[in-house]
Coordinates of C-alpha atoms and ligand atoms in Angstrom, one line a residue:
Chain A
M1 CA 47.1 -15.2 -54.0
N2 CA 49.1 -12.3 -52.7
W3 CA 51.8 -10.0 -54.2
K4 CA 54.5 -12.5 -53.1
N5 CA 53.6 -15.1 -55.6
Y6 CA 52.4 -12.5 -58.0
F7 CA 55.8 -12.4 -59.9
T8 CA 55.6 -16.1 -60.7
T9 CA 52.3 -15.9 -62.6
S10 CA 52.4 -15.3 -66.3
I11 CA 51.3 -11.7 -66.0
G12 CA 53.7 -11.1 -63.1
K13 CA 56.6 -12.4 -65.2
K14 CA 55.9 -10.0 -68.0
I15 CA 55.5 -7.1 -65.6
L16 CA 59.0 -7.9 -64.4
V17 CA 60.4 -7.9 -67.9
G18 CA 58.5 -4.8 -68.8
A19 CA 59.5 -2.8 -65.7
T20 CA 63.1 -3.6 -65.9
G21 CA 62.9 -3.0 -69.7
L22 CA 61.5 0.5 -69.2
F23 CA 64.2 1.2 -66.5
L24 CA 66.9 0.1 -69.0
I25 CA 65.3 2.5 -71.6
L26 CA 65.8 5.3 -69.1
F27 CA 69.4 4.2 -68.7
L28 CA 69.9 4.3 -72.5
V29 CA 68.8 7.9 -72.6
V30 CA 71.3 9.0 -69.9
H31 CA 74.1 6.9 -71.4
C32 CA 73.4 8.3 -74.8
Y33 CA 73.2 11.8 -73.6
V34 CA 76.5 11.7 -71.8
N35 CA 78.4 9.9 -74.6
A36 CA 77.0 12.2 -77.2
M37 CA 79.2 14.9 -75.7
I38 CA 82.1 13.4 -77.7
F39 CA 80.5 15.2 -80.7
W40 CA 81.4 18.6 -79.2
C41 CA 84.6 18.4 -81.2
D42 CA 86.6 19.8 -78.3
G43 CA 89.0 16.9 -78.0
G44 CA 86.6 15.2 -75.5
K45 CA 86.7 18.0 -72.9
H46 CA 83.0 18.2 -72.2
F47 CA 82.7 14.4 -72.4
T48 CA 85.5 13.8 -70.0
E49 CA 84.0 16.2 -67.4
A50 CA 80.6 14.5 -67.7
A51 CA 82.2 11.0 -67.5
A52 CA 84.2 12.0 -64.5
F53 CA 81.0 13.3 -62.8
M54 CA 79.2 10.0 -63.6
G55 CA 82.2 7.9 -62.6
G56 CA 83.1 9.7 -59.4
N57 CA 79.7 10.2 -57.9
V58 CA 78.4 8.0 -55.1
A59 CA 74.8 8.3 -56.1
V60 CA 75.5 7.2 -59.6
R61 CA 77.6 4.3 -58.2
I62 CA 74.6 3.2 -56.2
L63 CA 72.3 3.6 -59.2
E64 CA 74.8 1.4 -61.1
I65 CA 74.2 -1.5 -58.7
G66 CA 70.5 -1.1 -59.4
L67 CA 71.2 -1.0 -63.1
F68 CA 73.1 -4.3 -62.9
L69 CA 70.3 -5.9 -60.9
G70 CA 67.7 -4.6 -63.3
L71 CA 69.7 -5.8 -66.2
G72 CA 70.2 -9.2 -64.6
L73 CA 66.5 -9.6 -63.9
H74 CA 65.6 -8.6 -67.4
I75 CA 68.0 -11.1 -68.9
I76 CA 67.1 -14.0 -66.7
Q77 CA 63.4 -13.5 -66.7
G78 CA 63.5 -12.8 -70.5
L79 CA 65.4 -16.0 -71.3
M80 CA 63.2 -18.0 -69.0
L81 CA 60.1 -16.7 -70.7
W82 CA 61.7 -17.5 -74.0
S83 CA 62.4 -21.1 -73.1
Q84 CA 59.2 -21.7 -71.2
N85 CA 57.0 -20.4 -74.0
A86 CA 58.8 -22.4 -76.6
A87 CA 57.9 -25.5 -74.5
R88 CA 54.1 -24.7 -74.7
R89 CA 53.9 -26.1 -78.2
S90 CA 55.7 -29.4 -78.4
V91 CA 54.5 -30.3 -82.0
R92 CA 55.3 -27.4 -84.3
Y93 CA 53.3 -26.2 -87.3
E94 CA 54.3 -27.5 -90.7
V95 CA 53.5 -24.2 -92.2
S96 CA 53.6 -21.0 -90.1
A97 CA 52.1 -17.6 -90.8
G98 CA 55.5 -15.9 -90.5
N99 CA 55.3 -12.1 -91.1
K100 CA 51.7 -12.2 -92.2
T101 CA 50.3 -11.9 -88.7
S102 CA 53.2 -10.5 -86.7
K103 CA 56.5 -8.7 -86.9
W104 CA 59.7 -10.8 -87.1
Y105 CA 61.4 -8.7 -84.3
S106 CA 58.4 -9.2 -82.0
R107 CA 58.9 -13.0 -82.3
S108 CA 62.7 -12.7 -82.0
M109 CA 63.1 -10.8 -78.7
G110 CA 65.0 -13.7 -77.1
L111 CA 67.4 -13.9 -80.0
L112 CA 67.9 -10.2 -80.3
G113 CA 68.4 -9.9 -76.5
T114 CA 71.0 -12.6 -76.6
L115 CA 72.9 -10.8 -79.4
I116 CA 72.8 -7.6 -77.3
L117 CA 74.0 -9.5 -74.3
L118 CA 77.0 -10.9 -76.3
F119 CA 77.8 -7.3 -77.4
L120 CA 77.4 -6.1 -73.9
I121 CA 79.9 -8.5 -72.5
L122 CA 82.5 -7.2 -75.0
H123 CA 81.4 -3.6 -74.3
L124 CA 81.8 -3.9 -70.5
F125 CA 85.1 -5.6 -71.1
H126 CA 86.3 -2.6 -73.2
F127 CA 85.2 0.3 -71.0
W128 CA 83.5 -0.4 -67.8
A129 CA 85.7 -3.1 -66.4
P130 CA 89.1 -1.5 -67.0
N131 CA 87.8 1.8 -65.8
R132 CA 86.5 0.5 -62.5
Y133 CA 89.7 -1.6 -62.1
G134 CA 91.8 1.4 -62.8
Q135 CA 89.9 3.6 -60.4
A136 CA 90.3 1.0 -57.6
F137 CA 93.9 0.1 -58.1
D138 CA 95.8 2.7 -60.1
A139 CA 94.4 6.1 -60.3
G140 CA 93.0 6.6 -56.7
W141 CA 89.3 6.7 -57.6
K142 CA 89.8 8.9 -60.7
E143 CA 88.1 8.3 -64.0
E144 CA 90.3 7.0 -66.8
D145 CA 90.6 9.1 -69.9
L146 CA 87.7 7.4 -71.6
Y147 CA 87.9 9.6 -74.6
E148 CA 91.5 8.4 -75.2
K149 CA 90.3 4.9 -74.5
M150 CA 87.5 5.1 -77.1
M151 CA 90.1 6.1 -79.7
V152 CA 92.2 3.2 -78.9
V153 CA 89.3 0.7 -78.8
F154 CA 87.8 1.9 -82.0
T155 CA 91.0 2.0 -84.1
P156 CA 90.5 -1.5 -85.5
M157 CA 87.6 -1.7 -88.0
W158 CA 86.3 -5.1 -86.7
V159 CA 85.4 -3.5 -83.3
V160 CA 83.5 -0.8 -85.1
I161 CA 81.6 -3.4 -87.0
V162 CA 80.7 -5.5 -83.9
Y163 CA 79.5 -2.3 -82.2
L164 CA 77.3 -1.5 -85.2
L165 CA 75.8 -4.9 -85.1
G166 CA 75.1 -4.4 -81.4
C167 CA 73.3 -1.2 -82.1
F168 CA 71.4 -2.9 -84.9
S169 CA 70.2 -5.6 -82.6
L170 CA 69.3 -3.0 -80.0
A171 CA 67.2 -1.0 -82.5
W172 CA 65.0 -4.0 -83.3
H173 CA 64.8 -5.1 -79.7
L174 CA 63.5 -1.6 -78.9
M175 CA 61.2 -1.6 -81.8
H176 CA 59.1 -4.2 -80.0
G177 CA 60.3 -3.5 -76.4
F178 CA 59.3 0.1 -76.1
Y179 CA 55.7 -0.4 -77.1
S180 CA 55.5 -3.7 -75.3
G181 CA 56.6 -2.3 -72.0
F182 CA 53.7 0.2 -72.1
Q183 CA 51.2 -2.5 -73.2
T184 CA 52.3 -4.7 -70.3
F185 CA 51.5 -1.9 -67.8
G186 CA 48.1 -1.6 -69.5
L187 CA 48.8 1.9 -70.8
A188 CA 48.5 1.1 -74.5
T189 CA 44.8 1.8 -74.6
N190 CA 43.1 2.7 -77.9
R191 CA 43.6 6.3 -77.1
Y192 CA 47.3 6.2 -76.4
K193 CA 48.6 3.2 -78.4
G194 CA 49.1 5.2 -81.6
I195 CA 51.3 7.7 -79.9
I196 CA 53.2 5.1 -77.9
R197 CA 53.9 3.1 -81.1
S198 CA 55.2 6.2 -82.9
V199 CA 57.3 7.4 -80.1
G200 CA 58.6 3.8 -79.8
V201 CA 59.6 3.7 -83.4
A202 CA 61.3 7.1 -83.2
F203 CA 63.2 6.0 -80.1
A204 CA 64.2 2.7 -81.5
I205 CA 65.7 4.4 -84.5
L206 CA 67.2 7.5 -82.9
I207 CA 69.0 6.2 -79.9
P208 CA 70.8 3.3 -81.6
L209 CA 71.6 5.6 -84.5
I210 CA 73.4 8.1 -82.1
F211 CA 75.1 5.2 -80.4
A212 CA 76.2 3.7 -83.7
S213 CA 77.7 7.0 -84.9
M214 CA 80.0 7.0 -81.8
P215 CA 82.4 4.2 -82.8
V216 CA 82.4 5.4 -86.4
Y217 CA 83.3 9.0 -85.3
M218 CA 86.0 7.8 -82.9
H219 CA 87.4 5.4 -85.5
F220 CA 87.9 8.3 -87.9
M221 CA 89.1 10.6 -85.2
A222 CA 91.7 8.1 -84.2
N223 CA 92.9 7.5 -87.7
S224 CA 93.1 11.2 -88.6
H225 CA 95.2 12.1 -85.5
P226 CA 97.6 9.3 -85.2
Chain B
M1 CA 32.3 -13.2 -110.1
Q2 CA 32.6 -16.3 -112.4
H3 CA 31.9 -19.6 -110.7
Y4 CA 34.5 -22.3 -111.4
N5 CA 35.5 -25.8 -110.4
M6 CA 38.9 -26.9 -109.2
N7 CA 41.1 -29.9 -108.4
L8 CA 43.2 -29.6 -105.3
T9 CA 45.8 -31.4 -103.3
L10 CA 45.2 -31.5 -99.6
K11 CA 47.9 -32.3 -97.0
V12 CA 45.9 -33.1 -93.8
W13 CA 47.2 -34.0 -90.3
R14 CA 46.0 -37.4 -89.2
Q15 CA 46.4 -38.6 -85.6
R16 CA 44.4 -41.4 -83.9
N17 CA 44.5 -39.9 -80.4
N18 CA 46.8 -37.8 -78.2
K19 CA 48.8 -40.9 -77.2
V20 CA 50.2 -41.6 -80.6
K21 CA 52.2 -39.5 -83.0
G22 CA 50.5 -37.9 -86.0
H23 CA 51.5 -37.6 -89.6
F24 CA 50.4 -35.8 -92.8
E25 CA 48.3 -37.7 -95.4
T26 CA 47.9 -36.4 -98.9
F27 CA 44.6 -36.4 -100.8
Q28 CA 43.3 -35.3 -104.2
V29 CA 39.9 -33.8 -104.4
K30 CA 38.2 -33.1 -107.8
N31 CA 35.5 -30.8 -109.0
I32 CA 35.4 -28.5 -106.0
S33 CA 33.1 -25.6 -106.7
S34 CA 34.3 -22.1 -105.9
E35 CA 31.0 -21.5 -104.1
M36 CA 31.6 -24.2 -101.5
S37 CA 32.7 -23.4 -98.0
F38 CA 36.0 -24.8 -96.8
L39 CA 34.1 -27.3 -94.6
E40 CA 31.9 -28.4 -97.5
M41 CA 35.0 -29.2 -99.4
F42 CA 36.0 -31.4 -96.4
D43 CA 32.6 -33.0 -96.6
V44 CA 33.2 -33.9 -100.2
L45 CA 36.6 -35.4 -99.3
N46 CA 35.1 -37.4 -96.4
E47 CA 32.3 -38.9 -98.6
Q48 CA 35.0 -39.9 -101.0
L49 CA 37.0 -41.6 -98.2
V50 CA 33.9 -43.4 -96.9
A51 CA 33.1 -44.6 -100.4
E52 CA 36.6 -46.0 -100.6
G53 CA 36.2 -47.7 -97.3
K54 CA 38.7 -45.4 -95.6
D55 CA 38.6 -43.5 -92.3
P56 CA 37.0 -40.1 -92.8
I57 CA 38.9 -37.1 -91.4
A58 CA 37.6 -35.9 -88.0
F59 CA 37.1 -32.2 -87.7
D60 CA 35.0 -29.9 -85.4
H61 CA 32.1 -27.9 -86.6
D62 CA 28.7 -27.0 -85.4
C63 CA 26.9 -23.8 -86.6
R64 CA 28.6 -23.4 -89.9
E65 CA 27.7 -19.7 -89.8
G66 CA 30.6 -18.2 -88.0
I67 CA 29.2 -18.0 -84.5
C68 CA 30.0 -21.1 -82.5
G69 CA 33.8 -21.1 -82.8
M70 CA 34.1 -24.9 -83.3
C71 CA 35.7 -25.1 -86.7
S72 CA 39.3 -25.1 -85.7
M73 CA 41.6 -25.6 -88.7
H74 CA 45.1 -24.2 -89.3
I75 CA 45.2 -23.7 -93.0
N76 CA 48.5 -23.0 -94.8
G77 CA 49.9 -21.5 -91.6
R78 CA 46.9 -19.4 -90.8
S79 CA 44.2 -20.0 -88.1
H80 CA 40.9 -20.3 -89.9
G81 CA 42.7 -19.7 -93.2
P82 CA 43.8 -16.5 -94.9
W83 CA 40.7 -14.3 -94.6
D84 CA 40.6 -11.6 -91.9
Q85 CA 38.0 -12.0 -89.2
T86 CA 36.6 -15.2 -90.7
T87 CA 36.0 -18.7 -89.2
T88 CA 36.9 -21.8 -91.3
C89 CA 33.2 -22.4 -92.1
Q90 CA 33.0 -18.9 -93.6
L91 CA 36.1 -19.3 -95.7
H92 CA 35.0 -20.1 -99.2
M93 CA 36.8 -22.0 -101.9
R94 CA 36.9 -19.0 -104.3
E95 CA 40.1 -18.2 -102.3
Y96 CA 41.8 -21.0 -104.2
K97 CA 42.7 -21.9 -107.8
D98 CA 42.8 -25.1 -109.7
G99 CA 45.9 -27.1 -108.8
D100 CA 46.6 -25.5 -105.4
T101 CA 48.0 -27.5 -102.5
I102 CA 46.5 -26.7 -99.1
V103 CA 48.1 -27.9 -95.8
V104 CA 45.6 -28.3 -93.0
E105 CA 46.7 -28.8 -89.4
P106 CA 44.9 -28.9 -86.0
W107 CA 45.4 -26.0 -83.4
R108 CA 48.8 -26.8 -82.0
A109 CA 49.3 -26.1 -78.3
N110 CA 50.0 -28.4 -75.4
A111 CA 46.9 -27.0 -73.6
F112 CA 44.8 -28.1 -76.6
P113 CA 45.7 -31.8 -77.0
V114 CA 44.6 -33.5 -80.2
I115 CA 41.6 -35.8 -79.7
R116 CA 41.6 -37.1 -83.3
D117 CA 42.9 -35.7 -86.6
L118 CA 41.9 -32.0 -86.6
V119 CA 39.8 -32.1 -83.5
V120 CA 41.4 -30.7 -80.4
D121 CA 40.3 -30.7 -76.8
R122 CA 39.5 -27.1 -75.8
S123 CA 38.1 -27.9 -72.4
S124 CA 40.9 -25.9 -70.8
F125 CA 38.9 -22.8 -72.0
D126 CA 35.9 -24.2 -70.1
R127 CA 37.9 -24.6 -67.0
I128 CA 39.1 -21.0 -67.2
I129 CA 35.5 -19.8 -67.5
A130 CA 34.5 -22.1 -64.6
A131 CA 37.2 -20.4 -62.5
G132 CA 35.5 -17.1 -62.6
G133 CA 34.1 -16.0 -66.0
Y134 CA 30.5 -15.6 -64.7
V135 CA 28.4 -13.5 -62.3
S136 CA 27.6 -15.6 -59.3
V137 CA 24.3 -14.1 -58.2
N138 CA 21.2 -15.0 -60.0
T139 CA 20.1 -11.9 -61.8
G140 CA 16.7 -13.2 -62.8
N141 CA 15.0 -12.2 -66.1
A142 CA 16.5 -9.5 -68.3
V143 CA 15.6 -6.1 -66.9
D144 CA 14.0 -3.2 -68.8
A145 CA 16.5 -1.8 -71.3
N146 CA 17.2 1.5 -69.5
A147 CA 16.6 0.4 -65.9
L148 CA 20.3 0.0 -65.3
P149 CA 22.1 2.9 -67.0
I150 CA 25.5 2.0 -68.4
E151 CA 27.8 4.5 -70.1
K152 CA 27.7 4.2 -73.8
Q153 CA 31.5 3.7 -74.2
K154 CA 31.6 1.0 -71.6
A155 CA 28.6 -0.8 -73.0
D156 CA 30.2 -0.7 -76.5
E157 CA 33.6 -2.0 -75.2
S158 CA 32.0 -4.7 -73.2
F159 CA 29.9 -5.8 -76.1
A160 CA 32.9 -5.9 -78.4
A161 CA 34.7 -8.1 -75.9
A162 CA 31.7 -10.3 -75.4
S163 CA 31.7 -11.2 -79.1
C164 CA 34.6 -13.6 -78.4
I165 CA 33.3 -17.1 -79.4
G166 CA 36.0 -19.1 -77.6
C167 CA 37.3 -20.6 -80.8
G168 CA 41.0 -20.7 -79.6
A169 CA 42.4 -19.2 -82.8
C170 CA 44.3 -16.7 -80.6
V171 CA 46.1 -19.6 -78.9
A172 CA 46.7 -21.4 -82.2
A173 CA 48.2 -18.3 -83.7
C174 CA 50.3 -17.2 -80.8
P175 CA 54.0 -18.2 -81.0
N176 CA 53.8 -18.6 -77.2
A177 CA 50.5 -20.5 -77.3
S178 CA 49.2 -17.9 -74.9
A179 CA 45.5 -17.6 -74.0
M180 CA 45.7 -14.0 -73.0
L181 CA 43.4 -12.6 -75.7
F182 CA 40.6 -15.0 -74.8
V183 CA 40.9 -14.5 -71.1
S184 CA 41.2 -10.7 -71.5
A185 CA 38.0 -10.6 -73.6
K186 CA 36.1 -12.4 -70.8
I187 CA 37.6 -10.2 -68.1
A188 CA 36.8 -7.0 -70.0
H189 CA 33.3 -8.1 -70.9
L190 CA 32.4 -8.6 -67.3
A191 CA 34.5 -5.9 -65.6
L192 CA 32.9 -3.1 -67.6
L193 CA 29.4 -4.0 -66.6
P194 CA 27.8 -3.2 -63.2
Q195 CA 26.7 -6.9 -62.8
G196 CA 30.3 -8.1 -63.2
D197 CA 32.0 -5.3 -61.2
P198 CA 31.7 -6.6 -57.6
E199 CA 33.7 -9.8 -58.4
R200 CA 36.2 -8.3 -60.8
K201 CA 39.2 -8.8 -58.6
V202 CA 38.6 -12.4 -57.6
R203 CA 37.7 -13.1 -61.1
A204 CA 40.9 -11.7 -62.6
V205 CA 43.1 -13.5 -60.1
N206 CA 41.3 -16.9 -60.4
M207 CA 41.0 -16.9 -64.2
V208 CA 44.7 -16.0 -64.7
Q209 CA 45.7 -18.7 -62.2
Q210 CA 43.6 -21.3 -64.1
M211 CA 45.1 -20.1 -67.4
D212 CA 48.6 -20.7 -66.0
T213 CA 47.6 -24.1 -64.6
E214 CA 46.3 -25.2 -67.9
G215 CA 49.8 -24.7 -69.4
F216 CA 49.2 -21.8 -71.8
G217 CA 52.3 -19.7 -72.5
S218 CA 53.0 -16.1 -71.3
C219 CA 52.0 -13.3 -73.5
T220 CA 54.9 -11.3 -74.9
N221 CA 52.8 -8.7 -76.8
I222 CA 53.5 -10.2 -80.3
G223 CA 50.0 -9.5 -81.6
A224 CA 49.4 -12.5 -83.8
C225 CA 46.2 -13.3 -81.8
E226 CA 44.6 -10.0 -82.7
A227 CA 45.5 -10.5 -86.3
E228 CA 43.9 -14.0 -86.4
C229 CA 40.9 -13.5 -84.1
P230 CA 37.7 -14.0 -86.2
K231 CA 35.8 -11.5 -84.0
G232 CA 38.3 -8.7 -84.1
I233 CA 39.0 -8.8 -80.3
S234 CA 41.5 -6.0 -79.7
L235 CA 44.8 -6.1 -77.9
E236 CA 43.5 -3.3 -75.7
N237 CA 41.6 -6.0 -73.8
I238 CA 45.0 -7.5 -72.8
A239 CA 46.1 -4.1 -71.6
R240 CA 42.9 -3.9 -69.5
L241 CA 43.5 -7.4 -68.1
N242 CA 47.1 -6.4 -67.1
R243 CA 45.6 -3.4 -65.3
E244 CA 42.8 -5.4 -63.7
Y245 CA 45.3 -8.0 -62.5
V246 CA 47.8 -5.6 -61.0
G247 CA 44.9 -3.8 -59.4
A248 CA 43.5 -7.0 -57.9
V249 CA 46.8 -8.3 -56.6
F250 CA 48.0 -5.0 -55.0
S251 CA 44.7 -3.9 -53.5
G252 CA 43.7 -6.3 -50.8
S253 CA 44.7 -9.7 -52.2
P254 CA 41.5 -11.4 -52.8
R255 CA 41.5 -15.1 -52.0
G256 CA 41.8 -17.5 -55.0
Ligands
LIG301 S1 39.7 -13.9 -78.6 FE1 39.1 -14.2 -80.7 S2 40.5 -15.9 -81.4 FE2 40.5 -15.9 -79.1 S3 38.9 -17.4 -78.6 FE3 37.9 -15.3 -78.6 S4 37.1 -15.2 -80.7 FE4 38.6 -16.9 -80.7
LIG302 S1 31.3 -24.0 -87.4 FE1 30.5 -22.5 -86.0 S2 31.9 -20.9 -86.3 FE2 32.5 -22.3 -87.8

């Protein structure tokens, strides 16, 4: 046994999911912080500056590669755990305990994660992909006007609704994921588990709520200034 | 509380062995006293079946006082029935009313194959213990109580972990059929004591390896195990096992 086959054991696998999950939580904080600048009500001036910094910075670009790797690992490992674990009980129970012994979102991480992934594909297609494409081919490595783009993207109501559903899935995914990451690293001891759970719940509500208010806000901005 | 008698409908899993498919069979039992234990109710049913010339239902039991961990039954979706921190033998019929229907299934996990009806083969647990859940030097007779000082908190935590009776309810309750609560209880029990300390790394690596080999699922921190454990083994033990394991793997790679 050495650290090389460590990541293929049951504990190693969950460490991978936990580590990448905590990394993605950090990313959410940064993403949320930068995007929340649209609420300055300055026609997107602050936000555009911050977005240009994030978009035109080499260090951030390198971190972005790490982000995609982490995201990929999290998704692949998570889905593999989901399917492998489902195969550990070939004959299912006739009656199951349901919510009496555990939370529905803790049992549904694979499903919630898949919903987030579907949302993410649409989201990358809306903003990230056209922006990078534009940088490379049209604007000479300049950031697109993402504020303007948000207004355009969020004009139709159905897009706003899909984004809200994405945030909803994210909230429940985090409701389990935040605490779970700390438990996986062995940090949720009797002493700290109370605070980790509370911070986790606050995080799982707050961050998706701020994210959710963005498409709503931009939808109304777009429709009030045609 | 008033004693009363009841008639019940039981839907019980029948399976001849692990080669054939099982099915549910429905039985009526009459005049069950509210003072009987759940297993005594099964005794009544089995006597009735024997008198009718039918095959009695096979189920595991031994101590019937909540300490051996044999009485594995999944009752209306709950491991050992609906009472908290209770084994099936300690579940009493006052939980039920006249006319109730109760569904009884075996522990379901591929690592616990059905031997017959409600009896499952839990020798995978024995093999996990054999992989390292012991202290390999002979420690002789019990020493004088205070000859070997152990911090109070560690002694208490170790004792709490040692109360695991190896019943398998954690596996039965876990949506992933994971054995992490059981393994973590054994790891915590020994790692916290000076007698178990020298082998803690090898033990963590080997027991986890055996747990994986036996085909238990991976823990995803759902927590149904803790909710169903008859001995109140805490999830904190799993946190400890994760720490022990990471520590063991990244500090000197003990041989498995
Ligand atoms: S941890 Fe609890 S549920 Fe699991 S085997 Fe031990 S006593 Fe039974
Ligand atoms: S028969 Fe021993 S614990 Fe139930």
